[in-house]
PDB file of C-alpha atoms in Angstrom:
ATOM      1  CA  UNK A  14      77.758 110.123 117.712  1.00 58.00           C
ATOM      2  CA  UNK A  15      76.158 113.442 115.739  1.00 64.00           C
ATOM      3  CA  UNK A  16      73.395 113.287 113.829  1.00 64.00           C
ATOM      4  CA  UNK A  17      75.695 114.467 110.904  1.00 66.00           C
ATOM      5  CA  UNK A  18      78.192 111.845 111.494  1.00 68.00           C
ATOM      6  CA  UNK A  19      75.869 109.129 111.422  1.00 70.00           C
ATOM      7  CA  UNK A  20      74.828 110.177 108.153  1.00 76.00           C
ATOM      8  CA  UNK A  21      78.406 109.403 106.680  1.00 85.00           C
ATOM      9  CA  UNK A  22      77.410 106.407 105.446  1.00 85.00           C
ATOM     10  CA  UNK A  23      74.907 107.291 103.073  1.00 88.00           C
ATOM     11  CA  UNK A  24      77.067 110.153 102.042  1.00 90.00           C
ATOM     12  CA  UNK A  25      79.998 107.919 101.165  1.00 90.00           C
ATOM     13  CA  UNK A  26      78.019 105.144  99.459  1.00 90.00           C
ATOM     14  CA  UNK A  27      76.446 107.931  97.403  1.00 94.00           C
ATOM     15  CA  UNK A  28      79.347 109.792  96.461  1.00 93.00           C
ATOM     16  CA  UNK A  29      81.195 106.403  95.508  1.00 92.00           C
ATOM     17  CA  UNK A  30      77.954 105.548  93.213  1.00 94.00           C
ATOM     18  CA  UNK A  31      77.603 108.827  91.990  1.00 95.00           C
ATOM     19  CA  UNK A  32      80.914 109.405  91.092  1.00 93.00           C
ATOM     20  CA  UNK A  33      80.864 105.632  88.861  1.00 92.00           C
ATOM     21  CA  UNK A  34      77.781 106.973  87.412  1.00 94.00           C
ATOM     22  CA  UNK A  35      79.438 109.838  85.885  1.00 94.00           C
ATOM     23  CA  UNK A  36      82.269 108.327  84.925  1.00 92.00           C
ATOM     24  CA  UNK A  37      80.518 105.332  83.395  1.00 91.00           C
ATOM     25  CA  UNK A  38      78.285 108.313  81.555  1.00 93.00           C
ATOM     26  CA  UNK A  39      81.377 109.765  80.120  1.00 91.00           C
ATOM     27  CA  UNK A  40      82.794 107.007  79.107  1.00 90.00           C
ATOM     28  CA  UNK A  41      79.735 105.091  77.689  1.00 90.00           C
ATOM     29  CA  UNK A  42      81.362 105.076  74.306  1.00 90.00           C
ATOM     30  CA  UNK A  43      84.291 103.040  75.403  1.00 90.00           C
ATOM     31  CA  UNK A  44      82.206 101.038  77.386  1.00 90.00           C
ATOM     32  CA  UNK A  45      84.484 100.557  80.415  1.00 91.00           C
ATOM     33  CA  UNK A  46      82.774 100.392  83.897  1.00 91.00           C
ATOM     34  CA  UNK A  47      84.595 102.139  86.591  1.00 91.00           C
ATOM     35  CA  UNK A  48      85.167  98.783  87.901  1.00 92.00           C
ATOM     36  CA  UNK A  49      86.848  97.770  84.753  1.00 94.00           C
ATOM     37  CA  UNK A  50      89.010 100.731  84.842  1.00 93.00           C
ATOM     38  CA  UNK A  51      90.348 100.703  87.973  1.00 93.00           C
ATOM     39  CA  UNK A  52      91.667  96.598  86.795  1.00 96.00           C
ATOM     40  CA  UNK A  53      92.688  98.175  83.481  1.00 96.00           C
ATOM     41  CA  UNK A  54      94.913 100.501  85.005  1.00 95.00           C
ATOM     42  CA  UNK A  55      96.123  98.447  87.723  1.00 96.00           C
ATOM     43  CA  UNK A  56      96.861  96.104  85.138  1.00 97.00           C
ATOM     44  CA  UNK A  57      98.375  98.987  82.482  1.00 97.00           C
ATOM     45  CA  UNK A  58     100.887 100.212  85.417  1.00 96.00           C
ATOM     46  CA  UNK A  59     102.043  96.425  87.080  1.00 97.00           C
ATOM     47  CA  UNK A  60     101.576  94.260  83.858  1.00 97.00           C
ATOM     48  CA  UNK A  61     102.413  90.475  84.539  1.00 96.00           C
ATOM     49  CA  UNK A  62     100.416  90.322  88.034  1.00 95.00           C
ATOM     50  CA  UNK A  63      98.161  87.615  89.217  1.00 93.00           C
ATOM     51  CA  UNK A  64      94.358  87.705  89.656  1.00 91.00           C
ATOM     52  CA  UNK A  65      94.924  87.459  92.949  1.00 91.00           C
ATOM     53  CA  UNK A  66      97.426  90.295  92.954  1.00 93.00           C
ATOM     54  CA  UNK A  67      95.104  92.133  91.096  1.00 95.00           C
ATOM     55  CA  UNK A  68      92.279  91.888  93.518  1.00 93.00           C
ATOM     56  CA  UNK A  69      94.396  92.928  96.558  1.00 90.00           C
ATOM     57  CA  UNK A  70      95.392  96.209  94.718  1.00 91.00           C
ATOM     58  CA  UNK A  71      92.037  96.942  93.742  1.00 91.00           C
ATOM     59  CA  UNK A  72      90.418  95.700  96.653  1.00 86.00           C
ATOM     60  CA  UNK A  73      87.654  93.370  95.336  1.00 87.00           C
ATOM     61  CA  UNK A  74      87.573  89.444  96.066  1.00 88.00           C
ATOM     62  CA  UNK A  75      89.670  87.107  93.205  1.00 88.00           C
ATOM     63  CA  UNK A  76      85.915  86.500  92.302  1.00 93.00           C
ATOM     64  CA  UNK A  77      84.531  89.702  91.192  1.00 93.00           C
ATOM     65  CA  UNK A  78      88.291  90.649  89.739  1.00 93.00           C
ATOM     66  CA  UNK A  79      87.871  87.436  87.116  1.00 94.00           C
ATOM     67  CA  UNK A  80      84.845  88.712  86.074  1.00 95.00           C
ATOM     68  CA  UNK A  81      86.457  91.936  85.750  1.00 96.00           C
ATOM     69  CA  UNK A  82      89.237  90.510  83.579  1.00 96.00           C
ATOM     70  CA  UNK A  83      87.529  88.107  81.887  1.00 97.00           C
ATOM     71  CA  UNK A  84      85.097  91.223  80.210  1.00 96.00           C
ATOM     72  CA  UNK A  85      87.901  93.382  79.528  1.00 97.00           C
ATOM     73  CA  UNK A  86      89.934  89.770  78.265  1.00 97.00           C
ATOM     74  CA  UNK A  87      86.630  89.393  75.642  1.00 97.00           C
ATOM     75  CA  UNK A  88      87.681  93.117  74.690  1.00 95.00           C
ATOM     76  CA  UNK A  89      91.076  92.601  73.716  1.00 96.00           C
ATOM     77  CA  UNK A  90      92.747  94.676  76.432  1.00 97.00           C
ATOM     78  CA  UNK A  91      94.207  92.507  78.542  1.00 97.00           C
ATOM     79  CA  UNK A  92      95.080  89.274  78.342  1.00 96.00           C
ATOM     80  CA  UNK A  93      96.090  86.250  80.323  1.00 95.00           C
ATOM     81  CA  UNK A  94      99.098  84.124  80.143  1.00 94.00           C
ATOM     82  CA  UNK A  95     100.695  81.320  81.784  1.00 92.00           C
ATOM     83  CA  UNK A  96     103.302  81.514  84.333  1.00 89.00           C
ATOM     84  CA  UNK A  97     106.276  80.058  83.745  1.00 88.00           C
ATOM     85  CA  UNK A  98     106.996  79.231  87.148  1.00 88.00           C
ATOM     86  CA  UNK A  99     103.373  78.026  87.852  1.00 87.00           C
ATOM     87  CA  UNK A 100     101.113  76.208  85.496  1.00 82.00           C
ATOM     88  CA  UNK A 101      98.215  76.856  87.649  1.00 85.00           C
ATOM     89  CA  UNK A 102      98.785  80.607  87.689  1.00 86.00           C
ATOM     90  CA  UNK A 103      98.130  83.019  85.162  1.00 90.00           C
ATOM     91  CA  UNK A 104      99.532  86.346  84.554  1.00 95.00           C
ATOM     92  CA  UNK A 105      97.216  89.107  83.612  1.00 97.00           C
ATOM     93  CA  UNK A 106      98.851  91.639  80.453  1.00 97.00           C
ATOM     94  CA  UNK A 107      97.278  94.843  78.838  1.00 97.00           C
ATOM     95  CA  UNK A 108      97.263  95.196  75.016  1.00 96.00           C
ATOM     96  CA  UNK A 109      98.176  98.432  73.476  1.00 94.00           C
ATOM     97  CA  UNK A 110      94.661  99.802  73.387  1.00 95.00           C
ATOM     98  CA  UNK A 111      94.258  99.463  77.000  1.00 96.00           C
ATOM     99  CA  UNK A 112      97.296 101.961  77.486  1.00 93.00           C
ATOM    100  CA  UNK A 113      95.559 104.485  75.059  1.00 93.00           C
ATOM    101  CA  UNK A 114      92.185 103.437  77.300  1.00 94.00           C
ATOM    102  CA  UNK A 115      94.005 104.443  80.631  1.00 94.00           C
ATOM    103  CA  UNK A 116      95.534 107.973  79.138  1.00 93.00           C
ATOM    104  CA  UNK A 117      91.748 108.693  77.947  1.00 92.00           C
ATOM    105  CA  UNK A 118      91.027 108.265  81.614  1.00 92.00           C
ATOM    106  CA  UNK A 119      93.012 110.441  83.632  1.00 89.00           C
ATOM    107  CA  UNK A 120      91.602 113.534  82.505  1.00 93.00           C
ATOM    108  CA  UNK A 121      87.878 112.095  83.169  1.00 91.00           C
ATOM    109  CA  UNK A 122      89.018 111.369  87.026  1.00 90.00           C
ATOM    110  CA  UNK A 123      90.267 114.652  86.903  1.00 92.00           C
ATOM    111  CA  UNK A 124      87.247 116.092  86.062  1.00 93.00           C
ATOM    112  CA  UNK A 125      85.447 114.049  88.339  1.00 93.00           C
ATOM    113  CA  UNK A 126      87.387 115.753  91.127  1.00 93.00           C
ATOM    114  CA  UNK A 127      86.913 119.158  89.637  1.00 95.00           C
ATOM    115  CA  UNK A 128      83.135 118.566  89.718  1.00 95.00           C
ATOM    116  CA  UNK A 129      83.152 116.564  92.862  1.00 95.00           C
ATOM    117  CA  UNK A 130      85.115 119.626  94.751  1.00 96.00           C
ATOM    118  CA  UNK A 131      83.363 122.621  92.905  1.00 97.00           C
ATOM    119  CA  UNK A 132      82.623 125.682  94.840  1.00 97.00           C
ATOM    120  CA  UNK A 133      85.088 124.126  97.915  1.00 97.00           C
ATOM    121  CA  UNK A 134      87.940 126.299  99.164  1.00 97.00           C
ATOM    122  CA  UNK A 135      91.488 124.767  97.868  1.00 96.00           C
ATOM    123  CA  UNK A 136      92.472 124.130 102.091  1.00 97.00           C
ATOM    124  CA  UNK A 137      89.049 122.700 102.556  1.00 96.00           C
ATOM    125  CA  UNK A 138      89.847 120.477  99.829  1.00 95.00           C
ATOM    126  CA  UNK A 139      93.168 119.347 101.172  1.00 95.00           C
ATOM    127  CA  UNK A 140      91.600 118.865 104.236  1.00 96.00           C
ATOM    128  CA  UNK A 141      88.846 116.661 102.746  1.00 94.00           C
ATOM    129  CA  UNK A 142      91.736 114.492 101.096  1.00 93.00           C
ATOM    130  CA  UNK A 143      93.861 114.096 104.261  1.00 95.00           C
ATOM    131  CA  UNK A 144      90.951 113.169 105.799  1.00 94.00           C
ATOM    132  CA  UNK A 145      89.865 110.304 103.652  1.00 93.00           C
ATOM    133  CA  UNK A 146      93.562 108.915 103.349  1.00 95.00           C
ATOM    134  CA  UNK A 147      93.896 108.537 106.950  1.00 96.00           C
ATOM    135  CA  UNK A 148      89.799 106.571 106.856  1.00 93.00           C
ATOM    136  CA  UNK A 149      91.140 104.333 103.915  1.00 90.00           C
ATOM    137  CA  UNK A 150      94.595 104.086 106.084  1.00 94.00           C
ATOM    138  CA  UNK A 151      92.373 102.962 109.169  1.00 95.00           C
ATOM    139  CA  UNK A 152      89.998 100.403 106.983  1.00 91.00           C
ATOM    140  CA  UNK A 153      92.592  98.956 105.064  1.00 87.00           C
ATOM    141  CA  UNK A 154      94.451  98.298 108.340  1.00 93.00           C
ATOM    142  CA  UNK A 155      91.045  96.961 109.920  1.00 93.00           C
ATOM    143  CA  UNK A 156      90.446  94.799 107.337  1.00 86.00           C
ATOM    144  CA  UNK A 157      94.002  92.899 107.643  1.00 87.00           C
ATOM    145  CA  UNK A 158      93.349  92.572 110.747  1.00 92.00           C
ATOM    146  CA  UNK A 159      90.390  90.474 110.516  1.00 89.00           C
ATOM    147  CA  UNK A 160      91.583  88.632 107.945  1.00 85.00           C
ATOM    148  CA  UNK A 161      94.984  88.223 109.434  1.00 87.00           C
ATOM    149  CA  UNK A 162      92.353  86.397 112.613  1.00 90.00           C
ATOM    150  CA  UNK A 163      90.693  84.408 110.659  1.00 82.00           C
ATOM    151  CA  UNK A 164      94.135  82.158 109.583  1.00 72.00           C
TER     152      UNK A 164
END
């Protein structure tokens, strides 16, 4: 391995936590964590999933996701409800404000890419994205593997 490809893990830890740190500066006002956006619009575009469906999409243990909820739940923009078909189970809904929340940020991930991709050729850029679709592709599939070993 390259000297430069062994220093692709620093490089995508740092864009990943520079990237929340900009959105979470833009966004201060609202006080919504990138973390709590991603749920919120997970949640905004499949209302009525589970936690646990929730934290599959988003990829973050059922754990981390309640905490998640349970902040943006104390906020009034989602909220939990029981199932019908399972008492144990609740169903996670977003409130009107959390729809307005999600349209306010689409733009900001927008310009997050702008500024993320600045000064980049458009094919470079298209590269870049292939690229990182076919890393998640292999991770994601990595990852079910292992867990699919472990039951």
């Amino acid at each position: 391995m390259t000297r430069e490809r062994q220093g692709t893990n620093v490089a995508f830890h740092d864009i990943a936590r520079l990237r929340a740190q900009i959105y979470e500066h833009i966004m201060r006002e609202d006080r919504l964590t990138l973390s709590q956006g991603w749920v919120l619009v997970n949640v905004v575009n499949k209302p009525g999933q589970t936690q646990k469906q929730v934290a599959e999409r988003v990829l973050v243990g059922t754990v981390t996701t309640g905490g998640l909820i349970d902040r943006l739940e104390a906020r009034g923009l989602v909220e939990r409800r029981a199932d019908p078909k399972d008492r144990r189970a609740k169903r996670i809904y977003p409130s009107p404000e959390a729809a307005a929340l999600v349209e306010k940020m689409n733009p900001i991930i927008d310009q997050l890419d702008e500024i993320s991709f600045a000064g980049l050729p458009e094919d470079t850029v298209d590269e870049i994205a292939s690229a990182l679709k076919v890393i998640r592709r292999n991770l994601r599939e990595e990852l079910s593997r292992r867990q699919s070993a472990e039951t």
